[in-house]
Structure formats: C-alpha cells, structure tokens
C-alpha cells in the first residue's frame, strides 16, 4: 500500500509548478532538478499528467510546462490518480465495484466495509490538499528554515 | 496503493478462524476453502502470520491452525502488517522516518505532512476493526441473506 516513486516525483513537479509566478513555465531540466529525479524518468510521469489535463506542454522557444488548471483546483488526489490510476485499497472497493463484478463475498463480507471506510478516509485526506496550499506551505517552511539559519 | 492478494487471503483466513467455536482448529484445506485460494499459496501467507504470533500451528492428529491471541485483541491492521510489513504510504512516513534518514526535503515539504495525515487516517480505520467484530458482523450478514432467500 505504498505510493509509487512515479507518483511521488510527479507530485514534487506539480507542487513546484504551483509555486511559480503566474504565467511562468518550466522546462524538463528545471522540473527534474526541482523533483530530484532524472529527466528521462520524469518525462514519462509528465506524459500521464498532460494526458490527464493536469499539466500543459508547450513546444518551441518559450515552451515548457505549466499547470492545466488553477493550482487551487488541483488536489493531491488528482495528481496521484492521474499517475497511478484510481486510489483503490482492494478489488472490492473500486468506484464500479458491485457485488457481482468485484467479489461475490461482498454482500456479506464485513471486511469489505472496512476497506471501503479506510479508502474513503485516505481519499478524503488527499482531496483536501490542493497544490496551491501545498506550494504556499512548503515555501513558508523553507523561508522559516532559511531565516533560522542566519 | 493496493492491498496485496496475500494480505487479502490472509485476512479471509484469520476472520474465518475468528468465527470458529472456541478451541476448534482448522486445517490448511479448510482454511484454503474458506479463503477461496489454493492451499499452496495460503501456506506461504500463514507462515508469516504464525511468525508474527497471530496464528498458531499444531502438528499431528487434532492439529491445525488457531488464532495466537483472542480475536478481540487482533486488529485488521495487525494482520495486514504481519503479511505486508508496516502500512507506510511513502518513504517519509515510516515509524523510524526522520528528516535525515528518510528524505532531506521532509523538514520543509508540506506534502510529507499530508502523506502522514492520510496514513494515520488509514491506519486508524484498520486498527479499529477487530477480527472478533469482523467475524460476528460477517456471520450476521450471511445469516440475514440466507433468511431472505427462504
């Protein structure tokens, strides 16, 4: 039940973009440096984010990447799901799960209800965090750290 | 972030054992049938559960498996962690995670706080469910289903 490295790096890149001044784009080298990952690996991750519409890629001079929507409208859950697919703790807890389609035990299995409850709590925590708030809070903490150093 | 099939089957076997009358043991064939998995696969899963002390294996005539503690004292989290290791959403959210050991960004990264919060919510949901309550609730639902059929 651990986040993939792809999702972790994708989140880093998205939060970095969310912290840039309005209208500023970032190239792959800048994003890879910010996310502390190789540009080759990050390119694959960004492909999923652009396909999901969370990121926009511009070609040519002045090109680069920007967010596909306002940072306040993109949640951590959006980013994770764009990269990993639906956050789903077990086979029986999918959005389309029905007693017939997912697991024939579901109609009576009390554990299935717990997986669903746990999944709802997990999703709730991730949907409440917007890229905007994450970028602002990270910048505030970094600033406080730097101030304390001097 | 999905449960392994091993953990799913392990949970099924443990809940089944929790629903047996006090003192009754179950052999591998009975447990595999209850969990709807092959005895070969389940044997590997049960090894982890016995190593963790959650299950006890008895050899010889009258042998089989029983719970290693009262069903009310074993949580869903206990079972999952015995099979999969600690429920940990990201590298930075481990019990031993420190800014130095886990990720040098942790001191300022706001996303790390969200992973920790989400992980706490997930663990909370799993620790609140005891094998005892899961076995009783499953039996109640199964009984209600059967009554409705006739």
Tab-separated table of C-alpha atoms in Angstrom:
chain	number	residue	atom	x	y	z
A	1	UNK	CA	0.000	0.000	0.000
A	2	UNK	CA	2.798	2.387	-0.835
A	3	UNK	CA	2.816	5.264	-3.298
A	4	UNK	CA	4.874	4.578	-6.433
A	5	UNK	CA	8.058	6.563	-6.955
A	6	UNK	CA	6.485	7.876	-10.186
A	7	UNK	CA	3.629	9.437	-8.217
A	8	UNK	CA	5.991	10.874	-5.615
A	9	UNK	CA	8.107	12.602	-8.292
A	10	UNK	CA	5.028	13.716	-10.202
A	11	UNK	CA	3.671	15.390	-7.068
A	12	UNK	CA	7.005	17.128	-6.495
A	13	UNK	CA	6.978	18.525	-10.040
A	14	UNK	CA	3.345	19.652	-9.789
A	15	UNK	CA	3.876	21.398	-6.436
A	16	UNK	CA	6.938	23.114	-7.885
A	17	UNK	CA	4.902	24.377	-10.862
A	18	UNK	CA	2.181	25.553	-8.483
A	19	UNK	CA	4.750	27.673	-6.654
A	20	UNK	CA	5.955	29.531	-9.775
A	21	UNK	CA	4.762	33.078	-10.518
A	22	UNK	CA	1.651	33.210	-12.729
A	23	UNK	CA	2.478	32.627	-16.395
A	24	UNK	CA	5.982	31.226	-15.762
A	25	UNK	CA	6.644	27.879	-17.449
A	26	UNK	CA	9.327	25.370	-16.508
A	27	UNK	CA	11.354	23.127	-18.821
A	28	UNK	CA	12.015	19.458	-18.174
A	29	UNK	CA	15.534	20.107	-16.819
A	30	UNK	CA	14.229	22.628	-14.284
A	31	UNK	CA	11.379	20.314	-13.211
A	32	UNK	CA	13.697	17.312	-12.909
A	33	UNK	CA	16.070	19.342	-10.733
A	34	UNK	CA	13.174	20.504	-8.549
A	35	UNK	CA	11.831	16.953	-8.194
A	36	UNK	CA	15.341	15.490	-7.732
A	37	UNK	CA	14.881	12.813	-10.375
A	38	UNK	CA	16.293	12.095	-13.841
A	39	UNK	CA	14.691	13.979	-16.758
A	40	UNK	CA	14.159	10.664	-18.583
A	41	UNK	CA	12.085	9.188	-15.761
A	42	UNK	CA	10.204	12.416	-15.144
A	43	UNK	CA	9.283	12.738	-18.840
A	44	UNK	CA	7.277	9.506	-18.589
A	45	UNK	CA	5.494	10.764	-15.497
A	46	UNK	CA	4.692	14.145	-17.067
A	47	UNK	CA	3.158	12.376	-20.052
A	48	UNK	CA	0.485	10.914	-17.789
A	49	UNK	CA	-0.133	14.291	-16.166
A	50	UNK	CA	-0.533	16.050	-19.534
A	51	UNK	CA	-2.804	13.275	-20.792
A	52	UNK	CA	-4.980	13.818	-17.724
A	53	UNK	CA	-5.079	17.568	-18.451
A	54	UNK	CA	-3.380	18.473	-15.172
A	55	UNK	CA	-0.314	19.790	-16.992
A	56	UNK	CA	0.109	21.529	-20.354
A	57	UNK	CA	3.199	21.133	-22.516
A	58	UNK	CA	4.256	23.998	-24.839
A	59	UNK	CA	6.777	23.426	-27.635
A	60	UNK	CA	9.360	25.772	-29.167
A	61	UNK	CA	11.050	28.876	-27.786
A	62	UNK	CA	9.401	29.960	-24.545
A	63	UNK	CA	7.970	26.463	-24.268
A	64	UNK	CA	7.869	24.248	-21.219
A	65	UNK	CA	5.251	23.011	-18.810
A	66	UNK	CA	2.531	24.758	-16.837
A	67	UNK	CA	-0.425	23.586	-14.790
A	68	UNK	CA	-3.534	22.668	-16.759
A	69	UNK	CA	-5.862	24.286	-14.210
A	70	UNK	CA	-5.598	26.757	-11.316
A	71	UNK	CA	-3.436	25.273	-8.523
A	72	UNK	CA	-6.297	25.747	-6.089
A	73	UNK	CA	-8.452	23.443	-8.240
A	74	UNK	CA	-5.975	20.535	-8.369
A	75	UNK	CA	-5.810	18.199	-5.368
A	76	UNK	CA	-3.124	15.760	-4.316
A	77	UNK	CA	-5.634	13.013	-5.103
A	78	UNK	CA	-5.989	14.320	-8.696
A	79	UNK	CA	-2.224	14.091	-9.211
A	80	UNK	CA	-1.835	10.645	-7.652
A	81	UNK	CA	-4.763	9.207	-9.620
A	82	UNK	CA	-3.539	10.701	-12.906
A	83	UNK	CA	-0.294	8.778	-12.446
A	84	UNK	CA	-1.329	5.589	-10.632
A	85	UNK	CA	-4.968	5.212	-11.576
A	86	UNK	CA	-7.788	5.208	-9.006
A	87	UNK	CA	-6.777	5.014	-5.348
A	88	UNK	CA	-8.331	1.662	-4.549
A	89	UNK	CA	-7.339	-0.358	-1.494
A	90	UNK	CA	-8.772	-3.674	-2.634
A	91	UNK	CA	-10.547	-5.249	-5.605
A	92	UNK	CA	-13.926	-4.748	-3.927
A	93	UNK	CA	-13.556	-1.006	-3.291
A	94	UNK	CA	-13.472	0.334	-6.861
A	95	UNK	CA	-15.868	3.034	-7.989
A	96	UNK	CA	-17.519	0.466	-10.252
A	97	UNK	CA	-17.414	-2.353	-7.698
A	98	UNK	CA	-20.678	-4.207	-7.375
A	99	UNK	CA	-21.281	-7.492	-5.558
A	100	UNK	CA	-21.304	-9.241	-8.915
A	101	UNK	CA	-18.423	-7.511	-10.658
A	102	UNK	CA	-15.849	-7.270	-7.876
A	103	UNK	CA	-16.140	-10.097	-5.352
A	104	UNK	CA	-19.046	-12.420	-4.714
A	105	UNK	CA	-18.352	-12.250	-0.956
A	106	UNK	CA	-19.063	-8.530	-0.830
A	107	UNK	CA	-22.759	-8.886	0.020
A	108	UNK	CA	-21.900	-10.351	3.417
A	109	UNK	CA	-18.152	-9.716	3.967
A	110	UNK	CA	-17.726	-7.230	6.825
A	111	UNK	CA	-14.051	-6.678	5.918
A	112	UNK	CA	-15.118	-5.168	2.601
A	113	UNK	CA	-16.928	-2.409	4.538
A	114	UNK	CA	-13.726	-1.648	6.457
A	115	UNK	CA	-11.658	-1.451	3.259
A	116	UNK	CA	-14.237	0.988	1.873
A	117	UNK	CA	-14.208	3.106	5.031
A	118	UNK	CA	-10.378	3.158	5.112
A	119	UNK	CA	-10.249	4.061	1.430
A	120	UNK	CA	-12.730	6.916	1.929
A	121	UNK	CA	-10.600	8.304	4.776
A	122	UNK	CA	-7.437	8.067	2.673
A	123	UNK	CA	-9.048	9.747	-0.340
A	124	UNK	CA	-10.536	12.454	1.897
A	125	UNK	CA	-7.087	13.347	3.254
A	126	UNK	CA	-5.651	13.590	-0.268
A	127	UNK	CA	-8.529	15.511	-1.816
A	128	UNK	CA	-8.396	18.162	0.895
A	129	UNK	CA	-4.831	19.143	-0.040
A	130	UNK	CA	-4.670	21.495	-3.035
A	131	UNK	CA	-1.460	22.160	-4.961
A	132	UNK	CA	-1.887	25.825	-4.137
A	133	UNK	CA	-1.889	25.252	-0.367
A	134	UNK	CA	0.972	22.729	-0.603
A	135	UNK	CA	3.166	25.124	-2.587
A	136	UNK	CA	2.460	28.024	-0.231
A	137	UNK	CA	3.050	25.981	2.919
A	138	UNK	CA	6.277	24.459	1.563
A	139	UNK	CA	7.567	27.945	0.625
A	140	UNK	CA	6.662	29.248	4.086
A	141	UNK	CA	8.512	26.418	5.830
A	142	UNK	CA	11.563	26.775	3.591
A	143	UNK	CA	11.662	30.505	4.277
A	144	UNK	CA	11.370	29.911	8.028
A	145	UNK	CA	14.212	27.384	7.859
A	146	UNK	CA	16.443	29.770	5.959
A	147	UNK	CA	15.673	32.626	8.337
A	148	UNK	CA	16.574	30.408	11.292
A	149	UNK	CA	19.910	29.533	9.688
A	150	UNK	CA	21.094	33.159	9.624
B	1	UNK	CA	-1.603	1.770	-3.014
B	2	UNK	CA	-3.469	-1.512	-3.204
B	3	UNK	CA	-3.505	-4.369	-0.725
B	4	UNK	CA	-1.598	-7.448	-1.906
B	5	UNK	CA	-3.580	-10.576	-2.714
B	6	UNK	CA	-1.548	-12.323	0.027
B	7	UNK	CA	-2.888	-9.906	2.637
B	8	UNK	CA	-6.442	-10.219	1.329
B	9	UNK	CA	-6.357	-14.018	1.594
B	10	UNK	CA	-4.600	-13.871	4.970
B	11	UNK	CA	-7.374	-11.653	6.315
B	12	UNK	CA	-10.029	-14.040	4.988
B	13	UNK	CA	-8.377	-16.986	6.766
B	14	UNK	CA	-7.974	-15.068	10.026
B	15	UNK	CA	-11.591	-13.866	10.042
B	16	UNK	CA	-12.706	-17.440	9.352
B	17	UNK	CA	-10.667	-18.718	12.333
B	18	UNK	CA	-12.106	-15.941	14.495
B	19	UNK	CA	-15.604	-17.178	13.669
B	20	UNK	CA	-14.982	-20.780	14.778
B	21	UNK	CA	-16.211	-22.030	18.168
B	22	UNK	CA	-13.645	-21.672	20.959
B	23	UNK	CA	-10.995	-24.381	20.826
B	24	UNK	CA	-11.805	-25.521	17.268
B	25	UNK	CA	-8.792	-25.645	14.962
B	26	UNK	CA	-8.850	-25.612	11.165
B	27	UNK	CA	-6.552	-27.471	8.776
B	28	UNK	CA	-4.975	-25.930	5.690
B	29	UNK	CA	-7.586	-27.434	3.325
B	30	UNK	CA	-10.460	-25.986	5.358
B	31	UNK	CA	-8.797	-22.554	5.584
B	32	UNK	CA	-7.978	-22.522	1.859
B	33	UNK	CA	-11.584	-23.362	1.035
B	34	UNK	CA	-12.818	-20.603	3.352
B	35	UNK	CA	-10.412	-18.062	1.846
B	36	UNK	CA	-11.082	-19.289	-1.710
B	37	UNK	CA	-7.406	-19.676	-2.573
B	38	UNK	CA	-5.027	-22.561	-3.255
B	39	UNK	CA	-3.551	-24.330	-0.185
B	40	UNK	CA	-0.039	-23.825	-1.615
B	41	UNK	CA	-0.404	-20.052	-1.790
B	42	UNK	CA	-2.153	-19.834	1.570
B	43	UNK	CA	0.589	-21.879	3.283
B	44	UNK	CA	3.100	-19.129	2.475
B	45	UNK	CA	0.770	-16.475	3.873
B	46	UNK	CA	0.087	-18.461	7.064
B	47	UNK	CA	3.820	-18.787	7.651
B	48	UNK	CA	4.057	-15.029	8.040
B	49	UNK	CA	1.056	-14.971	10.365
B	50	UNK	CA	2.486	-17.703	12.590
B	51	UNK	CA	5.894	-15.998	12.628
B	52	UNK	CA	4.143	-12.837	13.833
B	53	UNK	CA	2.401	-14.820	16.570
B	54	UNK	CA	-1.069	-14.060	15.229
B	55	UNK	CA	-1.672	-17.698	14.359
B	56	UNK	CA	-0.530	-20.936	15.997
B	57	UNK	CA	0.155	-24.120	14.046
B	58	UNK	CA	-0.342	-27.523	15.727
B	59	UNK	CA	1.088	-30.701	14.216
B	60	UNK	CA	-0.160	-34.269	14.320
B	61	UNK	CA	-3.628	-35.703	14.893
B	62	UNK	CA	-6.005	-32.994	16.035
B	63	UNK	CA	-3.574	-30.451	14.634
B	64	UNK	CA	-4.327	-27.412	12.520
B	65	UNK	CA	-4.356	-23.672	12.996
B	66	UNK	CA	-5.848	-21.420	15.632
B	67	UNK	CA	-5.523	-17.744	16.463
B	68	UNK	CA	-2.478	-16.785	18.500
B	69	UNK	CA	-4.457	-14.314	20.632
B	70	UNK	CA	-8.113	-13.560	21.431
B	71	UNK	CA	-9.918	-12.396	18.278
B	72	UNK	CA	-10.920	-9.203	20.070
B	73	UNK	CA	-7.229	-8.356	20.546
B	74	UNK	CA	-6.237	-8.753	16.871
B	75	UNK	CA	-6.967	-5.871	14.505
B	76	UNK	CA	-7.151	-5.799	10.731
B	77	UNK	CA	-4.024	-3.634	10.847
B	78	UNK	CA	-2.177	-6.364	12.795
B	79	UNK	CA	-2.983	-8.922	10.115
B	80	UNK	CA	-2.113	-6.681	7.169
B	81	UNK	CA	1.197	-5.601	8.723
B	82	UNK	CA	2.168	-9.175	9.619
B	83	UNK	CA	1.882	-10.048	5.938
B	84	UNK	CA	2.929	-6.872	4.106
B	85	UNK	CA	5.109	-5.114	6.664
B	86	UNK	CA	4.287	-1.668	8.047
B	87	UNK	CA	1.460	0.240	6.343
B	88	UNK	CA	3.521	3.142	5.037
B	89	UNK	CA	2.241	5.418	2.269
B	90	UNK	CA	5.596	6.931	1.327
B	91	UNK	CA	9.281	6.691	2.192
B	92	UNK	CA	8.975	9.674	4.543
B	93	UNK	CA	6.099	8.303	6.625
B	94	UNK	CA	7.764	5.318	8.278
B	95	UNK	CA	7.754	4.913	12.051
B	96	UNK	CA	11.513	5.490	12.021
B	97	UNK	CA	11.407	8.285	9.462
B	98	UNK	CA	13.474	11.284	10.434
B	99	UNK	CA	14.425	14.232	8.231
B	100	UNK	CA	17.881	12.720	7.851
B	101	UNK	CA	17.021	9.058	7.402
B	102	UNK	CA	14.016	9.262	5.108
B	103	UNK	CA	14.064	12.318	2.827
B	104	UNK	CA	16.055	15.502	3.188
B	105	UNK	CA	13.034	17.524	1.953
B	106	UNK	CA	10.928	16.486	4.925
B	107	UNK	CA	11.827	19.479	7.097
B	108	UNK	CA	10.025	21.848	4.706
B	109	UNK	CA	7.930	19.642	2.375
B	110	UNK	CA	4.232	20.244	3.080
B	111	UNK	CA	3.247	17.154	1.070
B	112	UNK	CA	5.041	14.956	3.607
B	113	UNK	CA	2.613	16.211	6.278
B	114	UNK	CA	-0.334	15.204	4.089
B	115	UNK	CA	1.069	11.711	3.497
B	116	UNK	CA	1.470	11.355	7.271
B	117	UNK	CA	-2.074	12.559	7.934
B	118	UNK	CA	-3.517	10.247	5.252
B	119	UNK	CA	-1.520	7.317	6.618
B	120	UNK	CA	-2.742	7.989	10.152
B	121	UNK	CA	-6.360	8.007	8.931
B	122	UNK	CA	-5.839	4.759	7.018
B	123	UNK	CA	-4.186	3.025	9.973
B	124	UNK	CA	-6.889	4.315	12.317
B	125	UNK	CA	-9.615	2.727	10.174
B	126	UNK	CA	-7.787	-0.620	10.127
B	127	UNK	CA	-6.848	-0.695	13.803
B	128	UNK	CA	-10.453	-0.069	14.869
B	129	UNK	CA	-11.646	-3.288	13.210
B	130	UNK	CA	-11.051	-6.381	15.375
B	131	UNK	CA	-11.226	-9.918	13.983
B	132	UNK	CA	-13.908	-10.636	16.553
B	133	UNK	CA	-16.217	-7.862	15.297
B	134	UNK	CA	-15.498	-8.728	11.644
B	135	UNK	CA	-16.353	-12.410	12.157
B	136	UNK	CA	-19.551	-11.604	14.055
B	137	UNK	CA	-20.719	-8.995	11.533
B	138	UNK	CA	-19.974	-11.260	8.554
B	139	UNK	CA	-21.907	-14.127	10.180
B	140	UNK	CA	-24.821	-11.784	10.899
B	141	UNK	CA	-24.970	-10.575	7.281
B	142	UNK	CA	-24.680	-14.099	5.888
B	143	UNK	CA	-27.479	-15.260	8.150
B	144	UNK	CA	-29.670	-12.312	7.094
B	145	UNK	CA	-29.003	-13.112	3.424
B	146	UNK	CA	-29.924	-16.772	3.878
B	147	UNK	CA	-33.081	-15.885	5.786
B	148	UNK	CA	-34.116	-13.522	2.990
B	149	UNK	CA	-33.619	-16.277	0.403
B	150	UNK	CA	-36.215	-18.556	2.006
